Coordinates of C-alpha atoms and ligand atoms in Angstrom, one line a residue:
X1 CA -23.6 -5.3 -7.8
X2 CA -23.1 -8.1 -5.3
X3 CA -20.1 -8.7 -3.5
X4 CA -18.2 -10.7 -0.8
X5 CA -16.9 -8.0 1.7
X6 CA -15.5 -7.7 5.2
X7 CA -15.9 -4.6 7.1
X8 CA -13.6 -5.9 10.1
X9 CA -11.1 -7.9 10.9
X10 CA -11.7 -11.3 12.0
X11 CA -13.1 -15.4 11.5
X12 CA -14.9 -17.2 7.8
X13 CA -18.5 -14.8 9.3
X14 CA -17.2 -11.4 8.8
X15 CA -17.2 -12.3 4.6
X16 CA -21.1 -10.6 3.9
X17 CA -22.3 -11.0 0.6
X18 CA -24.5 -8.1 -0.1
X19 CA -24.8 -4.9 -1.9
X20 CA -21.8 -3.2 -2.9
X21 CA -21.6 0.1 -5.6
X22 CA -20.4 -0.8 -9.1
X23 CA -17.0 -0.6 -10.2
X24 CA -16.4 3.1 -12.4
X25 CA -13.1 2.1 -14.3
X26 CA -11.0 5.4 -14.8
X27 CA -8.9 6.0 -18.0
X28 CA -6.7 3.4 -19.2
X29 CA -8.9 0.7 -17.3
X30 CA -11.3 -1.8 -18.1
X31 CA -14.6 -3.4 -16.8
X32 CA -14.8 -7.2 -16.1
X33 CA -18.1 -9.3 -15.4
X34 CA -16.3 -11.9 -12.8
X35 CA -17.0 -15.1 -14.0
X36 CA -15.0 -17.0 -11.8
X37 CA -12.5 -16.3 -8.7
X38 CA -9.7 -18.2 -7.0
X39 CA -9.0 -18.4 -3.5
X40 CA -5.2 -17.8 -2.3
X41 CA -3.5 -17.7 1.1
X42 CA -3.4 -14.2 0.8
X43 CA -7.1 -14.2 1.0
X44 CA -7.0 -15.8 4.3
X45 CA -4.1 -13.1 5.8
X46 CA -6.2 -10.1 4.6
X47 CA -9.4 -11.2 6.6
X48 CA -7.8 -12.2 9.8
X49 CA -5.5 -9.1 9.3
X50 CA -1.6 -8.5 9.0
X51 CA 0.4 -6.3 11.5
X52 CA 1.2 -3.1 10.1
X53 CA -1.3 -3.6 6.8
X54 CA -4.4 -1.3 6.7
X55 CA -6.6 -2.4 4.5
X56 CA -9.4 -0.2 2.7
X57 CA -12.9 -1.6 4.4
X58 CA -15.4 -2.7 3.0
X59 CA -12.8 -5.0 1.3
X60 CA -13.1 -6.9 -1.4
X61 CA -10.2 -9.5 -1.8
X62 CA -9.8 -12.0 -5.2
X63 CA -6.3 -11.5 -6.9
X64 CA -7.2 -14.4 -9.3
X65 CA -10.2 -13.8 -11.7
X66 CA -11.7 -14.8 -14.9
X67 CA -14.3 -13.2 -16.9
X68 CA -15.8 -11.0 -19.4
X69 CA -14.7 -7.5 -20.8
X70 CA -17.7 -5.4 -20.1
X71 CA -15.9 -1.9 -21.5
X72 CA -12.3 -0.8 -21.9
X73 CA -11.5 -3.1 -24.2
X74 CA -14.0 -5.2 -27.1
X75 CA -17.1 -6.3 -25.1
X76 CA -17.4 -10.2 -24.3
X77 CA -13.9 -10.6 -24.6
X78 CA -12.8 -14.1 -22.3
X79 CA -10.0 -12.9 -20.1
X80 CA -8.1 -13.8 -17.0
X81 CA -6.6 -11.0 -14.8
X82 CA -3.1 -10.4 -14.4
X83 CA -3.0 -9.8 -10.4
X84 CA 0.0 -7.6 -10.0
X85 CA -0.6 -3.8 -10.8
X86 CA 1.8 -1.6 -10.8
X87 CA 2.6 2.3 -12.4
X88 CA 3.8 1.4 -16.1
X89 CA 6.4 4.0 -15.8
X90 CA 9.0 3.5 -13.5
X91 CA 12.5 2.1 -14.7
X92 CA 11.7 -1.6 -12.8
X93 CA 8.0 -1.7 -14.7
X94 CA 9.6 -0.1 -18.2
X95 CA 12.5 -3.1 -17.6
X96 CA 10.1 -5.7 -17.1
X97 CA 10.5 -5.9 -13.6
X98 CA 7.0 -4.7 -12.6
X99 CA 6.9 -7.0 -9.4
X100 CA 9.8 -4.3 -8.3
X101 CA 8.0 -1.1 -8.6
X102 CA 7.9 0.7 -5.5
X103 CA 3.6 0.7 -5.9
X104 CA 3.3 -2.5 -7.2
X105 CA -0.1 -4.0 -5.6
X106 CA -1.9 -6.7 -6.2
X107 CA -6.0 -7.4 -7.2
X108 CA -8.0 -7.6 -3.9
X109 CA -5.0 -5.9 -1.7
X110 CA -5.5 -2.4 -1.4
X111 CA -7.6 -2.7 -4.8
X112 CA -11.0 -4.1 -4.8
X113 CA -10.7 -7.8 -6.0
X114 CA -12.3 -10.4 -7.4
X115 CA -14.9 -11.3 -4.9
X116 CA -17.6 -9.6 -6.8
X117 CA -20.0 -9.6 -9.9
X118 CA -17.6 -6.9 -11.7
X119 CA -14.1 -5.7 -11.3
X120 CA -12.1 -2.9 -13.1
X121 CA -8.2 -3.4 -13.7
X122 CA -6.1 -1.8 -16.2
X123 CA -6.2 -3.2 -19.5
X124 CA -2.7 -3.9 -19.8
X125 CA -3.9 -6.6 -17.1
X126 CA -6.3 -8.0 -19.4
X127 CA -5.0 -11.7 -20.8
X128 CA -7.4 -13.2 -23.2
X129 CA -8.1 -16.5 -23.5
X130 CA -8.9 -18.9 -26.0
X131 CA -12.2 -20.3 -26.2
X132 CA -11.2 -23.9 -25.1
X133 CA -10.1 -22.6 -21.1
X134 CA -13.1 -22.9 -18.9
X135 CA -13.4 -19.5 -16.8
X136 CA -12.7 -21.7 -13.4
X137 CA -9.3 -22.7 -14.7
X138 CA -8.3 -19.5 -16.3
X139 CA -8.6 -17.9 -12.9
X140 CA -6.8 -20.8 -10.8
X141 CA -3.6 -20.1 -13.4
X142 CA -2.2 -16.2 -13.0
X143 CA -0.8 -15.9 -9.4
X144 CA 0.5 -19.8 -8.6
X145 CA 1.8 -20.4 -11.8
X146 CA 3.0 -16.7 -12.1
X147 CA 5.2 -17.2 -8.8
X148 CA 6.3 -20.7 -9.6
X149 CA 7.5 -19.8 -12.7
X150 CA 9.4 -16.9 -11.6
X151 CA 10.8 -18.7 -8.9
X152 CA 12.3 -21.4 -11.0
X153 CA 12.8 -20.1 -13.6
X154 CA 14.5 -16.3 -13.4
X155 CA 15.1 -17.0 -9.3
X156 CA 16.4 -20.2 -9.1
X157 CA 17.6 -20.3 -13.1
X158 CA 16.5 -24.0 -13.0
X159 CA 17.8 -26.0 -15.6
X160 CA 17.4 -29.2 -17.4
X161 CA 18.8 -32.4 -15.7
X162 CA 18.5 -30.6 -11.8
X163 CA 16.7 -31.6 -9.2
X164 CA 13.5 -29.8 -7.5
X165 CA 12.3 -30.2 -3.7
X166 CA 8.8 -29.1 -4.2
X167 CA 7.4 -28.4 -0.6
X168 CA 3.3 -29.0 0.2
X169 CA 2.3 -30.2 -3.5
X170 CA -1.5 -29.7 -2.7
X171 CA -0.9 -25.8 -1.9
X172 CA -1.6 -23.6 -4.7
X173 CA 2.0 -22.7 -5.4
X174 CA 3.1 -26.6 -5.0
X175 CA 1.0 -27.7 -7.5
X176 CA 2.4 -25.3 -9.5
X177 CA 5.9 -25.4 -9.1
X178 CA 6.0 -29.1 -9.9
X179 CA 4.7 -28.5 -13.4
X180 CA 6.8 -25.6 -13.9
X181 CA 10.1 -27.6 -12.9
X182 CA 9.0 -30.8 -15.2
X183 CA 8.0 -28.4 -18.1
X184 CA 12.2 -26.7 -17.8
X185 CA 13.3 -30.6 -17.4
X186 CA 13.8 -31.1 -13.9
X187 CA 13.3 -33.6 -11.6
X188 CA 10.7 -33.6 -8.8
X189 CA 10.5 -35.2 -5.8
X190 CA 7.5 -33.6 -3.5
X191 CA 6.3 -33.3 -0.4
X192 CA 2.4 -33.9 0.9
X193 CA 0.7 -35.2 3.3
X194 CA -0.8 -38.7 3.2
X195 CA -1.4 -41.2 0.5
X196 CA -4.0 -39.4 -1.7
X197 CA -2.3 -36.3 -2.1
X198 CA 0.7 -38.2 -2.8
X199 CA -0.5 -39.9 -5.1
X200 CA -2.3 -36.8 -6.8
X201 CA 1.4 -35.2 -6.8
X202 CA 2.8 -38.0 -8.8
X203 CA -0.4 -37.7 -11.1
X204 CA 1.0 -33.9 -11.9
X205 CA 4.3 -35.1 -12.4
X206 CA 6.6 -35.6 -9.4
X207 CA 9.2 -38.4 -10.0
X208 CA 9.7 -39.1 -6.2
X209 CA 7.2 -38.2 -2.9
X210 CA 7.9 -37.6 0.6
X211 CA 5.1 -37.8 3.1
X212 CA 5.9 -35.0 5.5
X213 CA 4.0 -36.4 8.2
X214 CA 5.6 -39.2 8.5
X215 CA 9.3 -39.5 7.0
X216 CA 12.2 -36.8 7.4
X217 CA 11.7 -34.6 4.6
X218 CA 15.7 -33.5 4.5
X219 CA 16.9 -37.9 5.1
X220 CA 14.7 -38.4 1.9
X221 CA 16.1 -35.4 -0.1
X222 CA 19.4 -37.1 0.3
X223 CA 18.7 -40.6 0.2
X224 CA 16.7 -40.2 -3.4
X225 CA 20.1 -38.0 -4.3
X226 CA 22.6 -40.2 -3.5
X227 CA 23.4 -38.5 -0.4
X228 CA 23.9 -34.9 -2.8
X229 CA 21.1 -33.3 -1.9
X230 CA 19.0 -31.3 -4.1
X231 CA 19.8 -28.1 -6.4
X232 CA 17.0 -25.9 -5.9
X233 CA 14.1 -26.2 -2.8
X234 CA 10.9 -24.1 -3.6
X235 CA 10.2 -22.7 -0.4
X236 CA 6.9 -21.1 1.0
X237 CA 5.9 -22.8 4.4
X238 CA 8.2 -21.1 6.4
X239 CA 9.7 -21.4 9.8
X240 CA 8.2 -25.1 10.5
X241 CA 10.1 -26.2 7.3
X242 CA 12.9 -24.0 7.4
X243 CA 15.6 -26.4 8.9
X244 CA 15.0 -29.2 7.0
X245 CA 14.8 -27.3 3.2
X246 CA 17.8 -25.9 4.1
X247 CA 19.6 -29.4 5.1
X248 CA 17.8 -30.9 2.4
X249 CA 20.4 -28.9 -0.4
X250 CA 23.3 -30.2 -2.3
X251 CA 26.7 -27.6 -2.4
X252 CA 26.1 -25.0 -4.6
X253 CA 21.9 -25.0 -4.1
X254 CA 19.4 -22.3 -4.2
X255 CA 16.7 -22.4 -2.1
X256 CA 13.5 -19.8 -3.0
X257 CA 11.1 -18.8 -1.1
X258 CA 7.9 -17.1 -1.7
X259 CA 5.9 -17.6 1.8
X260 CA 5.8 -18.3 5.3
X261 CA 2.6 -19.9 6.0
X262 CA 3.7 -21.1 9.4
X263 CA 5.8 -18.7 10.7
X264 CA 8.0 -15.9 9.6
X265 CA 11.3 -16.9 11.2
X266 CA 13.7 -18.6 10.1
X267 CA 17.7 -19.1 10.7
X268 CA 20.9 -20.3 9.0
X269 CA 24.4 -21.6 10.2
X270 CA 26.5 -19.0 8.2
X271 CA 29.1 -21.7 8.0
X272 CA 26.6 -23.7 6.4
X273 CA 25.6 -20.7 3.8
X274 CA 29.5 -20.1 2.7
X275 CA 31.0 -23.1 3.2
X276 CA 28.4 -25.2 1.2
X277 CA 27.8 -22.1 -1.3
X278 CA 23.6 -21.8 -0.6
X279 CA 21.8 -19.2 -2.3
X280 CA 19.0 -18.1 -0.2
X281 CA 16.5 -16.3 -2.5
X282 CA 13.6 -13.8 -2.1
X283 CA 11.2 -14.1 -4.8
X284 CA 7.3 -12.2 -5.2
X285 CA 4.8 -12.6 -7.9
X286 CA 6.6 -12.3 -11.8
X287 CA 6.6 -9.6 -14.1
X288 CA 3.3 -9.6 -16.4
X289 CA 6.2 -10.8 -19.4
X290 CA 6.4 -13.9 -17.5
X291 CA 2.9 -14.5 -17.3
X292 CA 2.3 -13.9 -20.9
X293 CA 5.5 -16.5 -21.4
X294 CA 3.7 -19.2 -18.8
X295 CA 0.5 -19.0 -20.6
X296 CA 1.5 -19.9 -23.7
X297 CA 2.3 -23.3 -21.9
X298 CA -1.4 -23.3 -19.8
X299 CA -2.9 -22.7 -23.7
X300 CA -1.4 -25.3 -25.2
X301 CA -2.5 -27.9 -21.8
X302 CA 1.2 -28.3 -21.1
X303 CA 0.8 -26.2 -17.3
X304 CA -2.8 -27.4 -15.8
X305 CA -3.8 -25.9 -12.6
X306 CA -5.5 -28.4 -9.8
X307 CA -8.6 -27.5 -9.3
X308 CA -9.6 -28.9 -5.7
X309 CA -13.3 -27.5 -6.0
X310 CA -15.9 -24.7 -6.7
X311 CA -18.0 -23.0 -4.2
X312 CA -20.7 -20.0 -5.6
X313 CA -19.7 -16.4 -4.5
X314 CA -22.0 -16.8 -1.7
X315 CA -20.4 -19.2 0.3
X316 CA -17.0 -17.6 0.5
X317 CA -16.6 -18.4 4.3
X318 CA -16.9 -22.2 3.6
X319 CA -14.1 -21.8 0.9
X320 CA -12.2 -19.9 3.4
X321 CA -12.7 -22.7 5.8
X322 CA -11.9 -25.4 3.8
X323 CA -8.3 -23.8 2.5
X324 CA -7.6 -22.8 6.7
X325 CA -8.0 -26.9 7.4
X326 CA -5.5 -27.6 4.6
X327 CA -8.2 -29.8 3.3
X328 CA -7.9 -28.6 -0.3
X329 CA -5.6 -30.3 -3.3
X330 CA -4.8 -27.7 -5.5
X331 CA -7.0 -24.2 -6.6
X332 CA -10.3 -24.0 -4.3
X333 CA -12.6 -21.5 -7.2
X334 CA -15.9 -19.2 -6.3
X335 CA -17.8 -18.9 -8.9
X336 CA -20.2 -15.7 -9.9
Ligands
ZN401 ZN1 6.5 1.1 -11.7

């Protein structure tokens, strides 16, 4: 088959597209003809490399695809891929807490991904989808909307009538998370940078936005709260947004995180934590339950992933390159 790979660390020219061996599913798995692939952060971290991570080279990356059942399960079925694999057998998988099991991986990690004609997964990772879902937005849905909704909704326990700080609504897991907060009744206020993307953030749903670049994302918080503050930040840009999600909550808020795009530090007045009772919250990926619960939503056209726009396979690096400059709104989408 074709593929995307990297056979070293480094820059958007170590992705090759070339000649790779095809996929041999095992027991228990399936083969999928890629149709379509989207690109996450993640993507980004794996070329450049991550301290302490050793990836298997040649690597493939791709933890969100769409495509067709070749075998392991009725030929020409239309599927998108769960992303998060893990044993089946342990008492955090068997509970529905698969994102806990101690092997849990993900599509494209230390698994050959989605940056490739043909993939094999297990087919309890298999989601079919109905005929009306193009591939490229079946595979921008599973991991955003996956770790949106299980930050909101089983982190955070949003409910109905709170209010959501949704950091960087253009990012994959922005985009997201406002949908997912309007869907469970909340309201949004979100952050972006300049006009367009604000605007595109209030076409998804935000009741308020805040242009990080140019007004004080915590003043704003409280000024469109009536000097409260809000319930529940969704966190993932890290230490050079730290200070400010954490000023920007009301007594008694949560504030979950998923990422730390710019930076992996980040500190808290423990005065601050107890006397205004935060919750500080760790949250990564969603059981495949919660998927299956999200989708019903993406089916019916009530959750729409942004799509920013397509490249073919081929032109991986420029994809790359267009996510590192933050140039994207929404779900940037190779398609094979
Ligand atoms: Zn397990």
């Amino acid at each position: 088959m074709r593929a995307m790979r990297f056979h070293q660390h480094g820059g958007p020219e170590v992705l090759t597209f070339e000649d790779a061996a095809d996929p041999v599913p095992g027991p228990g798995e399936a083969l999928v003809r890629v149709r379509a692939c989207a690109l996450n952060h993640l993507d980004l971290w794996q070329r450049r490399g991550m301290p302490k991570v050793r990836l298997p080279f040649p690597h493939i990356s791709g933890a969100d695809v769409a495509g067709e059942v070749v075998s392991g399960a009725p030929a020409g079925t239309r599927v998108m891929l769960q992303p998060g694999v893990s044993c089946g057998a342990c008492p955090q998988c068997l509970s529905g807490r698969d994102n806990l099991c101690s092997s849990y991986d993900l599509l494209g990690y230390m698994r050959d991904g989605g940056y490739a004609e043909y993939v094999k997964v297990p087919v309890a990772n298999l989601v079919p989808i109905p005929d009306h879902v193009g591939f490229v937005e079946a595979a921008a849905f599973p991991l955003t909307f996956l770790t949106a909704w299980h930050m909101l909704a089983a982190r955070a326990a949003l409910q109905p009538g709170e209010t959501v700080l949704v950091l960087a609504a253009g990012s994959g897991v922005g985009q997201a998370a406002i949908q997912v907060a309007k869907l469970l009744g909340a309201r949004v206020i979100a952050t972006a940078g300049g006009a367009p993307k604000l605007e595109r953030a209030r076409a998804l749903g935000a009741d308020e936005v805040v242009d990080h670049y140019e007004q004080d994302v915590a003043a704003e918080a409280r000024r469109l709260t009536d000097g409260r503050g809000v319930d529940v930040v969704v966190e993932h840009v890290g230490e050079a947004t730290w200070e400010k999600s954490v000023r920007s909550l009301a007594r008694g808020g949560r504030l979950v995180t998923c990422g730390a795009t710019t930076g992996h530090s980040g500190s808290i007045d423990l005065r601050v934590l107890f006397a205004r009772q935060i919750s500080l919250l760790g949250s990564y990926m969603g059981g495949k339950a919660e998927l299956l619960e999200a989708s019903r939503f993406f089916f019916e056209g009530r959750l729409r992933p942004a799509i920013d726009v397509t490249f073919p396979l081929c032109d991986a690096g420029a994809a790359h390159t267009r996510l590192e400059r933050k140039e994207q709104f929404g779900k940037i989408v190779l398609e094979c």
